[in-house]
Amino acid sequence: MAEVVIVRDAEEAGALAADAIEGLVRAKPDAVLGLATGSTPLTTWRSLARRGLDLSRVRGFALDEYVGLPREHPESYRSVILREVVDVLGLDPLLVRVPGDDGGPLTTAGRRYEDAIAAAGGVDLQILGIGRTGHIGFNEPGSSLASRTRIKTLAARTREDNARFFSSIDEVPRHCITQGLGTILEARRLVLLAFGEGKAEAVAGAVEGPVTTSCPGSVIQLHPDVLVLVDEAAASRLANADYYRYAWDHRLEVAGA
Ligand code: GLP
């Protein structure tokens, strides 16, 4: 079972996620981080930035990217990652990759991205948000639980949700390239964050629902080391919320762990 922590707000969640990253980087200065875009991880990056850690050797792999946007478009995930993560944290941009960013043919970009992750020794800690469709990365409902980095078609609901970043929904790409669910499961640790009522159904499906392609986030139940950080609103449909609160309030602090 994932460790589920119901926090006061996004700030507290960001601090806990940043604690996990800080612990990792102190032990392994060239750690490999799995980077998520979206509004959810922003408090994590900000909290981490405030700690003054040297993150210049940290390597990063983004989860996903739109297909069809110019690289320099302000809403390409490459631009978003550079602006919201690399600049904020002081990462070395040369050590941060986004799917399809190597200039090679798009049809084989997934394979090359997988090879690059493997060559880096795999992802140590993957930060995840979750979409209202239950997607993680851009793995929409129906994605194979064993899927690898590949091109996908975005769900209509995801395009609607992401239209806020564009001047009209017509500008939101219809396709993306995303790490697969099988790829994400190979990260050594997963930290999933979600805030707000709009995420409550997806969170309940991911944490407590059956493991099913209909809620791609439910694949986290197959991973042995998952931390889920949710606010009260996002936790509002969790059947076992009282237990999660009890377990967190009585957590066993083990020295050195
Ligand atoms: C986006 C991204 C996901 C992200 C999710 C939630 O479309 N591809 O990686 O986790 O949707 O976004 P937000 O955090 O803005 O709610």
PDB file of C-alpha atoms and ligand atoms in Angstrom:
ATOM      1  CA  MET A   1       0.000   0.000   0.000  1.00  0.00           C
ATOM      2  CA  ALA A   2       1.109   3.492  -0.675  1.00  0.00           C
ATOM      3  CA  GLU A   3       1.860   5.691   2.317  1.00  0.00           C
ATOM      4  CA  VAL A   4      -0.897   8.285   2.156  1.00  0.00           C
ATOM      5  CA  VAL A   5      -0.443  11.593   3.982  1.00  0.00           C
ATOM      6  CA  ILE A   6      -3.386  13.975   4.181  1.00  0.00           C
ATOM      7  CA  VAL A   7      -1.870  17.423   4.512  1.00  0.00           C
ATOM      8  CA  ARG A   8      -3.263  20.882   5.305  1.00  0.00           C
ATOM      9  CA  ASP A   9      -2.408  22.408   1.972  1.00  0.00           C
ATOM     10  CA  ALA A  10      -0.155  22.353  -1.043  1.00  0.00           C
ATOM     11  CA  GLU A  11       2.616  24.090   0.912  1.00  0.00           C
ATOM     12  CA  GLU A  12       2.839  21.281   3.446  1.00  0.00           C
ATOM     13  CA  ALA A  13       2.766  18.672   0.678  1.00  0.00           C
ATOM     14  CA  GLY A  14       5.509  20.511  -1.177  1.00  0.00           C
ATOM     15  CA  ALA A  15       7.662  20.587   1.962  1.00  0.00           C
ATOM     16  CA  LEU A  16       7.251  16.824   2.487  1.00  0.00           C
ATOM     17  CA  ALA A  17       8.024  16.053  -1.156  1.00  0.00           C
ATOM     18  CA  ALA A  18      11.046  18.364  -0.951  1.00  0.00           C
ATOM     19  CA  ASP A  19      12.161  16.507   2.208  1.00  0.00           C
ATOM     20  CA  ALA A  20      12.175  13.278   0.196  1.00  0.00           C
ATOM     21  CA  ILE A  21      14.202  14.861  -2.606  1.00  0.00           C
ATOM     22  CA  GLU A  22      16.607  16.524  -0.161  1.00  0.00           C
ATOM     23  CA  GLY A  23      17.258  13.222   1.609  1.00  0.00           C
ATOM     24  CA  LEU A  24      17.954  11.552  -1.707  1.00  0.00           C
ATOM     25  CA  VAL A  25      20.284  14.267  -3.015  1.00  0.00           C
ATOM     26  CA  ARG A  26      22.248  14.446   0.245  1.00  0.00           C
ATOM     27  CA  ALA A  27      22.939  10.712  -0.118  1.00  0.00           C
ATOM     28  CA  LYS A  28      23.432  10.841  -3.896  1.00  0.00           C
ATOM     29  CA  PRO A  29      24.373  14.286  -5.281  1.00  0.00           C
ATOM     30  CA  ASP A  30      23.941  13.112  -8.891  1.00  0.00           C
ATOM     31  CA  ALA A  31      20.526  11.545  -8.226  1.00  0.00           C
ATOM     32  CA  VAL A  32      18.131  11.031 -11.107  1.00  0.00           C
ATOM     33  CA  LEU A  33      14.815  12.827 -10.629  1.00  0.00           C
ATOM     34  CA  GLY A  34      11.652  12.152 -12.578  1.00  0.00           C
ATOM     35  CA  LEU A  35      10.121  15.562 -13.249  1.00  0.00           C
ATOM     36  CA  ALA A  36       6.425  16.329 -13.634  1.00  0.00           C
ATOM     37  CA  THR A  37       4.913  19.458 -15.119  1.00  0.00           C
ATOM     38  CA  GLY A  38       1.532  20.926 -14.203  1.00  0.00           C
ATOM     39  CA  SER A  39       0.575  23.178 -11.327  1.00  0.00           C
ATOM     40  CA  THR A  40       0.728  20.439  -8.677  1.00  0.00           C
ATOM     41  CA  PRO A  41       4.515  20.140  -8.161  1.00  0.00           C
ATOM     42  CA  LEU A  42       5.151  23.891  -7.988  1.00  0.00           C
ATOM     43  CA  THR A  43       5.209  24.043  -4.185  1.00  0.00           C
ATOM     44  CA  THR A  44       7.670  21.136  -4.187  1.00  0.00           C
ATOM     45  CA  TRP A  45      10.114  22.983  -6.430  1.00  0.00           C
ATOM     46  CA  ARG A  46       9.740  26.179  -4.400  1.00  0.00           C
ATOM     47  CA  SER A  47      10.279  24.421  -1.070  1.00  0.00           C
ATOM     48  CA  LEU A  48      13.322  22.610  -2.416  1.00  0.00           C
ATOM     49  CA  ALA A  49      14.773  25.822  -3.874  1.00  0.00           C
ATOM     50  CA  ARG A  50      14.576  27.545  -0.473  1.00  0.00           C
ATOM     51  CA  ARG A  51      16.897  24.955   1.091  1.00  0.00           C
ATOM     52  CA  GLY A  52      19.998  26.145  -0.724  1.00  0.00           C
ATOM     53  CA  LEU A  53      21.078  22.622  -1.666  1.00  0.00           C
ATOM     54  CA  ASP A  54      23.607  22.184  -4.443  1.00  0.00           C
ATOM     55  CA  LEU A  55      21.517  20.508  -7.143  1.00  0.00           C
ATOM     56  CA  SER A  56      23.920  21.170 -10.013  1.00  0.00           C
ATOM     57  CA  ARG A  57      24.756  17.471 -10.466  1.00  0.00           C
ATOM     58  CA  VAL A  58      21.172  16.237 -10.296  1.00  0.00           C
ATOM     59  CA  ARG A  59      19.937  14.652 -13.504  1.00  0.00           C
ATOM     60  CA  GLY A  60      16.323  14.898 -14.620  1.00  0.00           C
ATOM     61  CA  PHE A  61      13.905  13.166 -16.960  1.00  0.00           C
ATOM     62  CA  ALA A  62      10.546  14.757 -17.675  1.00  0.00           C
ATOM     63  CA  LEU A  63       7.517  12.519 -17.837  1.00  0.00           C
ATOM     64  CA  ASP A  64       6.012  13.801 -21.024  1.00  0.00           C
ATOM     65  CA  GLU A  65       5.870  16.352 -23.833  1.00  0.00           C
ATOM     66  CA  TYR A  66       3.344  17.610 -26.358  1.00  0.00           C
ATOM     67  CA  VAL A  67       3.788  16.577 -29.972  1.00  0.00           C
ATOM     68  CA  GLY A  68       3.502  19.346 -32.542  1.00  0.00           C
ATOM     69  CA  LEU A  69       4.537  22.393 -30.510  1.00  0.00           C
ATOM     70  CA  PRO A  70       7.798  24.112 -31.467  1.00  0.00           C
ATOM     71  CA  ARG A  71      10.492  23.455 -28.840  1.00  0.00           C
ATOM     72  CA  GLU A  72      10.602  27.142 -27.945  1.00  0.00           C
ATOM     73  CA  HIS A  73       6.825  27.465 -27.493  1.00  0.00           C
ATOM     74  CA  PRO A  74       6.272  28.738 -23.914  1.00  0.00           C
ATOM     75  CA  GLU A  75       3.887  25.838 -23.190  1.00  0.00           C
ATOM     76  CA  SER A  76       6.065  23.058 -24.584  1.00  0.00           C
ATOM     77  CA  TYR A  77       6.970  20.937 -21.582  1.00  0.00           C
ATOM     78  CA  ARG A  78      10.618  21.541 -22.431  1.00  0.00           C
ATOM     79  CA  SER A  79      10.027  25.276 -21.912  1.00  0.00           C
ATOM     80  CA  VAL A  80       7.928  24.641 -18.799  1.00  0.00           C
ATOM     81  CA  ILE A  81      10.559  22.378 -17.263  1.00  0.00           C
ATOM     82  CA  LEU A  82      13.319  24.904 -17.993  1.00  0.00           C
ATOM     83  CA  ARG A  83      11.294  27.786 -16.558  1.00  0.00           C
ATOM     84  CA  GLU A  84       9.597  26.149 -13.566  1.00  0.00           C
ATOM     85  CA  VAL A  85      12.114  23.501 -12.540  1.00  0.00           C
ATOM     86  CA  VAL A  86      15.615  23.993 -13.988  1.00  0.00           C
ATOM     87  CA  ASP A  87      15.771  27.759 -13.377  1.00  0.00           C
ATOM     88  CA  VAL A  88      14.066  27.577  -9.971  1.00  0.00           C
ATOM     89  CA  LEU A  89      16.247  24.750  -8.647  1.00  0.00           C
ATOM     90  CA  GLY A  90      19.515  25.685 -10.339  1.00  0.00           C
ATOM     91  CA  LEU A  91      19.765  22.415 -12.241  1.00  0.00           C
ATOM     92  CA  ASP A  92      22.212  22.028 -15.118  1.00  0.00           C
ATOM     93  CA  PRO A  93      19.977  22.196 -18.229  1.00  0.00           C
ATOM     94  CA  LEU A  94      22.356  19.841 -20.032  1.00  0.00           C
ATOM     95  CA  LEU A  95      21.499  17.136 -17.487  1.00  0.00           C
ATOM     96  CA  VAL A  96      17.732  17.429 -17.955  1.00  0.00           C
ATOM     97  CA  ARG A  97      15.886  15.588 -20.708  1.00  0.00           C
ATOM     98  CA  VAL A  98      12.368  15.788 -22.086  1.00  0.00           C
ATOM     99  CA  PRO A  99      10.923  13.053 -24.352  1.00  0.00           C
ATOM    100  CA  GLY A 100      11.626  13.741 -28.018  1.00  0.00           C
ATOM    101  CA  ASP A 101      14.125  16.534 -27.287  1.00  0.00           C
ATOM    102  CA  ASP A 102      17.109  14.918 -29.027  1.00  0.00           C
ATOM    103  CA  GLY A 103      16.201  15.996 -32.550  1.00  0.00           C
ATOM    104  CA  GLY A 104      15.935  12.407 -33.820  1.00  0.00           C
ATOM    105  CA  PRO A 105      12.900  10.863 -35.532  1.00  0.00           C
ATOM    106  CA  LEU A 106       9.773  11.094 -33.411  1.00  0.00           C
ATOM    107  CA  THR A 107       8.681   7.547 -34.240  1.00  0.00           C
ATOM    108  CA  THR A 108      11.679   6.100 -32.392  1.00  0.00           C
ATOM    109  CA  ALA A 109      12.012   8.830 -29.753  1.00  0.00           C
ATOM    110  CA  GLY A 110      10.367   6.641 -27.110  1.00  0.00           C
ATOM    111  CA  ARG A 111      12.979   3.904 -27.471  1.00  0.00           C
ATOM    112  CA  ARG A 112      15.807   6.429 -27.317  1.00  0.00           C
ATOM    113  CA  TYR A 113      14.331   8.052 -24.208  1.00  0.00           C
ATOM    114  CA  GLU A 114      14.066   4.684 -22.493  1.00  0.00           C
ATOM    115  CA  ASP A 115      17.706   4.002 -23.402  1.00  0.00           C
ATOM    116  CA  ALA A 116      18.753   7.374 -21.954  1.00  0.00           C
ATOM    117  CA  ILE A 117      16.949   6.658 -18.668  1.00  0.00           C
ATOM    118  CA  ALA A 118      18.580   3.232 -18.487  1.00  0.00           C
ATOM    119  CA  ALA A 119      22.021   4.715 -19.256  1.00  0.00           C
ATOM    120  CA  ALA A 120      21.547   7.130 -16.351  1.00  0.00           C
ATOM    121  CA  GLY A 121      20.941   4.156 -14.070  1.00  0.00           C
ATOM    122  CA  GLY A 122      17.159   4.612 -13.836  1.00  0.00           C
ATOM    123  CA  VAL A 123      15.048   7.194 -12.040  1.00  0.00           C
ATOM    124  CA  ASP A 124      15.647   7.382  -8.276  1.00  0.00           C
ATOM    125  CA  LEU A 125      12.569   9.402  -7.380  1.00  0.00           C
ATOM    126  CA  GLN A 126       9.636  10.224  -9.617  1.00  0.00           C
ATOM    127  CA  ILE A 127       7.396  13.188  -8.821  1.00  0.00           C
ATOM    128  CA  LEU A 128       3.860  12.638 -10.137  1.00  0.00           C
ATOM    129  CA  GLY A 129       0.711  14.689 -10.451  1.00  0.00           C
ATOM    130  CA  ILE A 130      -2.531  13.111 -11.556  1.00  0.00           C
ATOM    131  CA  GLY A 131      -5.054  14.281 -14.126  1.00  0.00           C
ATOM    132  CA  ARG A 132      -8.800  14.276 -13.583  1.00  0.00           C
ATOM    133  CA  THR A 133      -8.997  11.336 -16.008  1.00  0.00           C
ATOM    134  CA  GLY A 134      -6.701   9.435 -13.639  1.00  0.00           C
ATOM    135  CA  HIS A 135      -3.744   9.869 -15.964  1.00  0.00           C
ATOM    136  CA  ILE A 136      -0.173   9.958 -14.742  1.00  0.00           C
ATOM    137  CA  GLY A 137       2.293  11.424 -17.210  1.00  0.00           C
ATOM    138  CA  PHE A 138      -0.021  11.531 -20.199  1.00  0.00           C
ATOM    139  CA  ASN A 139      -1.089   7.889 -19.884  1.00  0.00           C
ATOM    140  CA  GLU A 140      -4.795   8.240 -20.509  1.00  0.00           C
ATOM    141  CA  PRO A 141      -7.382   5.602 -19.520  1.00  0.00           C
ATOM    142  CA  GLY A 142      -6.801   2.492 -21.605  1.00  0.00           C
ATOM    143  CA  SER A 143      -3.015   2.715 -21.379  1.00  0.00           C
ATOM    144  CA  SER A 144      -1.320  -0.629 -20.909  1.00  0.00           C
ATOM    145  CA  LEU A 145      -0.029  -1.140 -17.403  1.00  0.00           C
ATOM    146  CA  ALA A 146       3.203  -2.332 -19.051  1.00  0.00           C
ATOM    147  CA  SER A 147       3.457   0.574 -21.514  1.00  0.00           C
ATOM    148  CA  ARG A 148       6.766   2.251 -22.356  1.00  0.00           C
ATOM    149  CA  THR A 149       7.571   5.753 -23.620  1.00  0.00           C
ATOM    150  CA  ARG A 150       5.469   6.311 -26.743  1.00  0.00           C
ATOM    151  CA  ILE A 151       3.181   8.652 -28.631  1.00  0.00           C
ATOM    152  CA  LYS A 152      -0.382   8.911 -27.303  1.00  0.00           C
ATOM    153  CA  THR A 153      -3.558  10.786 -28.170  1.00  0.00           C
ATOM    154  CA  LEU A 154      -4.778  13.145 -25.442  1.00  0.00           C
ATOM    155  CA  ALA A 155      -8.262  12.646 -24.008  1.00  0.00           C
ATOM    156  CA  ALA A 156     -10.762  15.422 -24.726  1.00  0.00           C
ATOM    157  CA  ARG A 157     -11.011  16.138 -20.966  1.00  0.00           C
ATOM    158  CA  THR A 158      -7.249  16.547 -20.682  1.00  0.00           C
ATOM    159  CA  ARG A 159      -7.219  18.991 -23.605  1.00  0.00           C
ATOM    160  CA  GLU A 160     -10.001  20.951 -21.899  1.00  0.00           C
ATOM    161  CA  ASP A 161      -8.073  20.980 -18.601  1.00  0.00           C
ATOM    162  CA  ASN A 162      -4.881  22.143 -20.296  1.00  0.00           C
ATOM    163  CA  ALA A 163      -6.617  24.777 -22.460  1.00  0.00           C
ATOM    164  CA  ARG A 164      -6.021  27.243 -19.598  1.00  0.00           C
ATOM    165  CA  PHE A 165      -2.377  27.408 -20.625  1.00  0.00           C
ATOM    166  CA  PHE A 166      -3.231  28.341 -24.226  1.00  0.00           C
ATOM    167  CA  SER A 167      -5.259  31.153 -25.768  1.00  0.00           C
ATOM    168  CA  SER A 168      -7.855  28.666 -27.052  1.00  0.00           C
ATOM    169  CA  ILE A 169      -8.531  24.929 -26.885  1.00  0.00           C
ATOM    170  CA  ASP A 170      -7.769  24.676 -30.609  1.00  0.00           C
ATOM    171  CA  GLU A 171      -4.139  25.400 -29.790  1.00  0.00           C
ATOM    172  CA  VAL A 172      -3.828  22.470 -27.368  1.00  0.00           C
ATOM    173  CA  PRO A 173      -2.005  19.660 -29.168  1.00  0.00           C
ATOM    174  CA  ARG A 174      -3.882  16.403 -29.709  1.00  0.00           C
ATOM    175  CA  HIS A 175      -0.835  14.212 -29.273  1.00  0.00           C
ATOM    176  CA  CYS A 176       1.939  13.753 -26.790  1.00  0.00           C
ATOM    177  CA  ILE A 177       4.902  11.556 -26.038  1.00  0.00           C
ATOM    178  CA  THR A 178       4.867  10.148 -22.533  1.00  0.00           C
ATOM    179  CA  GLN A 179       6.763   7.739 -20.356  1.00  0.00           C
ATOM    180  CA  GLY A 180       4.666   4.592 -20.107  1.00  0.00           C
ATOM    181  CA  LEU A 181       3.158   3.153 -16.954  1.00  0.00           C
ATOM    182  CA  GLY A 182       5.758   0.378 -17.087  1.00  0.00           C
ATOM    183  CA  THR A 183       8.486   3.020 -17.349  1.00  0.00           C
ATOM    184  CA  ILE A 184       7.137   4.962 -14.368  1.00  0.00           C
ATOM    185  CA  LEU A 185       6.912   1.793 -12.282  1.00  0.00           C
ATOM    186  CA  GLU A 186      10.662   1.265 -12.709  1.00  0.00           C
ATOM    187  CA  ALA A 187      11.490   4.448 -10.793  1.00  0.00           C
ATOM    188  CA  ARG A 188      12.821   3.449  -7.378  1.00  0.00           C
ATOM    189  CA  ARG A 189      10.410   5.711  -5.509  1.00  0.00           C
ATOM    190  CA  LEU A 190       7.176   7.454  -6.494  1.00  0.00           C
ATOM    191  CA  VAL A 191       5.815  10.612  -4.872  1.00  0.00           C
ATOM    192  CA  LEU A 192       2.317  11.475  -6.091  1.00  0.00           C
ATOM    193  CA  LEU A 193       0.720  14.791  -5.161  1.00  0.00           C
ATOM    194  CA  ALA A 194      -2.847  15.976  -5.715  1.00  0.00           C
ATOM    195  CA  PHE A 195      -4.821  18.963  -4.505  1.00  0.00           C
ATOM    196  CA  GLY A 196      -8.444  20.016  -4.763  1.00  0.00           C
ATOM    197  CA  GLU A 197     -11.856  18.456  -5.073  1.00  0.00           C
ATOM    198  CA  GLY A 198     -11.415  18.006  -8.811  1.00  0.00           C
ATOM    199  CA  LYS A 199      -8.769  15.341  -8.146  1.00  0.00           C
ATOM    200  CA  ALA A 200     -10.733  13.418  -5.475  1.00  0.00           C
ATOM    201  CA  GLU A 201     -12.156  10.775  -7.790  1.00  0.00           C
ATOM    202  CA  ALA A 202      -8.829  10.183  -9.534  1.00  0.00           C
ATOM    203  CA  VAL A 203      -7.031   9.926  -6.175  1.00  0.00           C
ATOM    204  CA  ALA A 204      -9.563   7.423  -4.807  1.00  0.00           C
ATOM    205  CA  GLY A 205      -9.229   5.366  -7.974  1.00  0.00           C
ATOM    206  CA  ALA A 206      -5.450   5.488  -7.870  1.00  0.00           C
ATOM    207  CA  VAL A 207      -5.038   4.665  -4.181  1.00  0.00           C
ATOM    208  CA  GLU A 208      -7.984   2.396  -3.403  1.00  0.00           C
ATOM    209  CA  GLY A 209      -9.644   1.391  -6.648  1.00  0.00           C
ATOM    210  CA  PRO A 210      -8.934  -1.775  -8.541  1.00  0.00           C
ATOM    211  CA  VAL A 211      -5.706  -1.767 -10.525  1.00  0.00           C
ATOM    212  CA  THR A 212      -7.123  -1.019 -13.920  1.00  0.00           C
ATOM    213  CA  THR A 213      -6.223   0.655 -17.187  1.00  0.00           C
ATOM    214  CA  SER A 214      -9.411   2.695 -16.689  1.00  0.00           C
ATOM    215  CA  CYS A 215      -7.572   4.619 -13.947  1.00  0.00           C
ATOM    216  CA  PRO A 216      -3.916   4.634 -15.032  1.00  0.00           C
ATOM    217  CA  GLY A 217      -2.850   6.122 -11.685  1.00  0.00           C
ATOM    218  CA  SER A 218      -3.957   2.887 -10.002  1.00  0.00           C
ATOM    219  CA  VAL A 219      -0.746   1.349 -11.294  1.00  0.00           C
ATOM    220  CA  ILE A 220       0.993   2.915  -8.269  1.00  0.00           C
ATOM    221  CA  GLN A 221      -0.502   0.062  -6.230  1.00  0.00           C
ATOM    222  CA  LEU A 222       1.980  -2.262  -7.965  1.00  0.00           C
ATOM    223  CA  HIS A 223       4.949  -0.226  -6.732  1.00  0.00           C
ATOM    224  CA  PRO A 224       6.613  -1.052  -3.397  1.00  0.00           C
ATOM    225  CA  ASP A 225       7.614   2.506  -2.413  1.00  0.00           C
ATOM    226  CA  VAL A 226       4.979   5.180  -2.996  1.00  0.00           C
ATOM    227  CA  LEU A 227       4.269   8.345  -1.029  1.00  0.00           C
ATOM    228  CA  VAL A 228       0.915  10.007  -1.762  1.00  0.00           C
ATOM    229  CA  LEU A 229       0.499  13.617  -0.558  1.00  0.00           C
ATOM    230  CA  VAL A 230      -3.042  14.963  -0.783  1.00  0.00           C
ATOM    231  CA  ASP A 231      -4.970  17.836   0.745  1.00  0.00           C
ATOM    232  CA  GLU A 232      -8.334  17.305   2.465  1.00  0.00           C
ATOM    233  CA  ALA A 233     -10.305  18.050  -0.700  1.00  0.00           C
ATOM    234  CA  ALA A 234      -8.340  15.611  -2.860  1.00  0.00           C
ATOM    235  CA  ALA A 235      -8.623  13.018  -0.046  1.00  0.00           C
ATOM    236  CA  SER A 236     -12.372  13.490   0.352  1.00  0.00           C
ATOM    237  CA  ARG A 237     -13.307  10.282  -1.481  1.00  0.00           C
ATOM    238  CA  LEU A 238     -10.780   8.010   0.199  1.00  0.00           C
ATOM    239  CA  ALA A 239     -12.603   5.279   2.143  1.00  0.00           C
ATOM    240  CA  ASN A 240      -9.650   4.681   4.457  1.00  0.00           C
ATOM    241  CA  ALA A 241      -8.811   8.323   5.203  1.00  0.00           C
ATOM    242  CA  ASP A 242      -9.115   7.818   8.973  1.00  0.00           C
ATOM    243  CA  TYR A 243      -6.582   5.031   8.852  1.00  0.00           C
ATOM    244  CA  TYR A 244      -4.126   7.127   6.809  1.00  0.00           C
ATOM    245  CA  ARG A 245      -4.423   9.951   9.360  1.00  0.00           C
ATOM    246  CA  TYR A 246      -3.967   7.516  12.245  1.00  0.00           C
ATOM    247  CA  ALA A 247      -0.946   5.882  10.608  1.00  0.00           C
ATOM    248  CA  TRP A 248       0.684   9.264   9.934  1.00  0.00           C
ATOM    249  CA  ASP A 249      -0.012  10.574  13.451  1.00  0.00           C
ATOM    250  CA  HIS A 250       1.573   7.408  14.893  1.00  0.00           C
ATOM    251  CA  ARG A 251       4.348   7.022  12.363  1.00  0.00           C
ATOM    252  CA  LEU A 252       7.401   5.195  13.534  1.00  0.00           C
ATOM    253  CA  GLU A 253      10.405   7.481  13.295  1.00  0.00           C
ATOM    254  CA  VAL A 254      13.384   5.241  12.700  1.00  0.00           C
ATOM    255  CA  ALA A 255      16.779   6.865  13.174  1.00  0.00           C
ATOM    256  CA  GLY A 256      18.723   6.976   9.948  1.00  0.00           C
ATOM    257  CA  ALA A 257      15.730   5.955   7.821  1.00  0.00           C
TER     258      ALA A 257
HETATM  259  C1  GLP B   1      -0.921  17.256 -17.104  1.00  0.00           C
HETATM  260  C2  GLP B   1       0.420  16.506 -17.140  1.00  0.00           C
HETATM  261  C3  GLP B   1       0.559  15.599 -15.962  1.00  0.00           C
HETATM  262  C4  GLP B   1       0.039  16.321 -14.750  1.00  0.00           C
HETATM  263  C5  GLP B   1      -1.445  16.449 -14.846  1.00  0.00           C
HETATM  264  C6  GLP B   1      -2.070  17.296 -13.746  1.00  0.00           C
HETATM  265  O1  GLP B   1      -1.641  17.188 -18.273  1.00  0.00           O
HETATM  266  N1  GLP B   1       0.726  15.789 -18.326  1.00  0.00           N
HETATM  267  O2  GLP B   1       1.919  15.204 -15.827  1.00  0.00           O
HETATM  268  O3  GLP B   1       0.351  15.606 -13.595  1.00  0.00           O
HETATM  269  O4  GLP B   1      -1.853  16.851 -16.130  1.00  0.00           O
HETATM  270  O5  GLP B   1      -1.852  18.651 -13.954  1.00  0.00           O
HETATM  271  P1  GLP B   1      -2.003  19.717 -12.789  1.00  0.00           P
HETATM  272  O6  GLP B   1      -0.927  19.412 -11.809  1.00  0.00           O
HETATM  273  O7  GLP B   1      -1.816  21.046 -13.435  1.00  0.00           O
HETATM  274  O8  GLP B   1      -3.347  19.514 -12.226  1.00  0.00           O
END
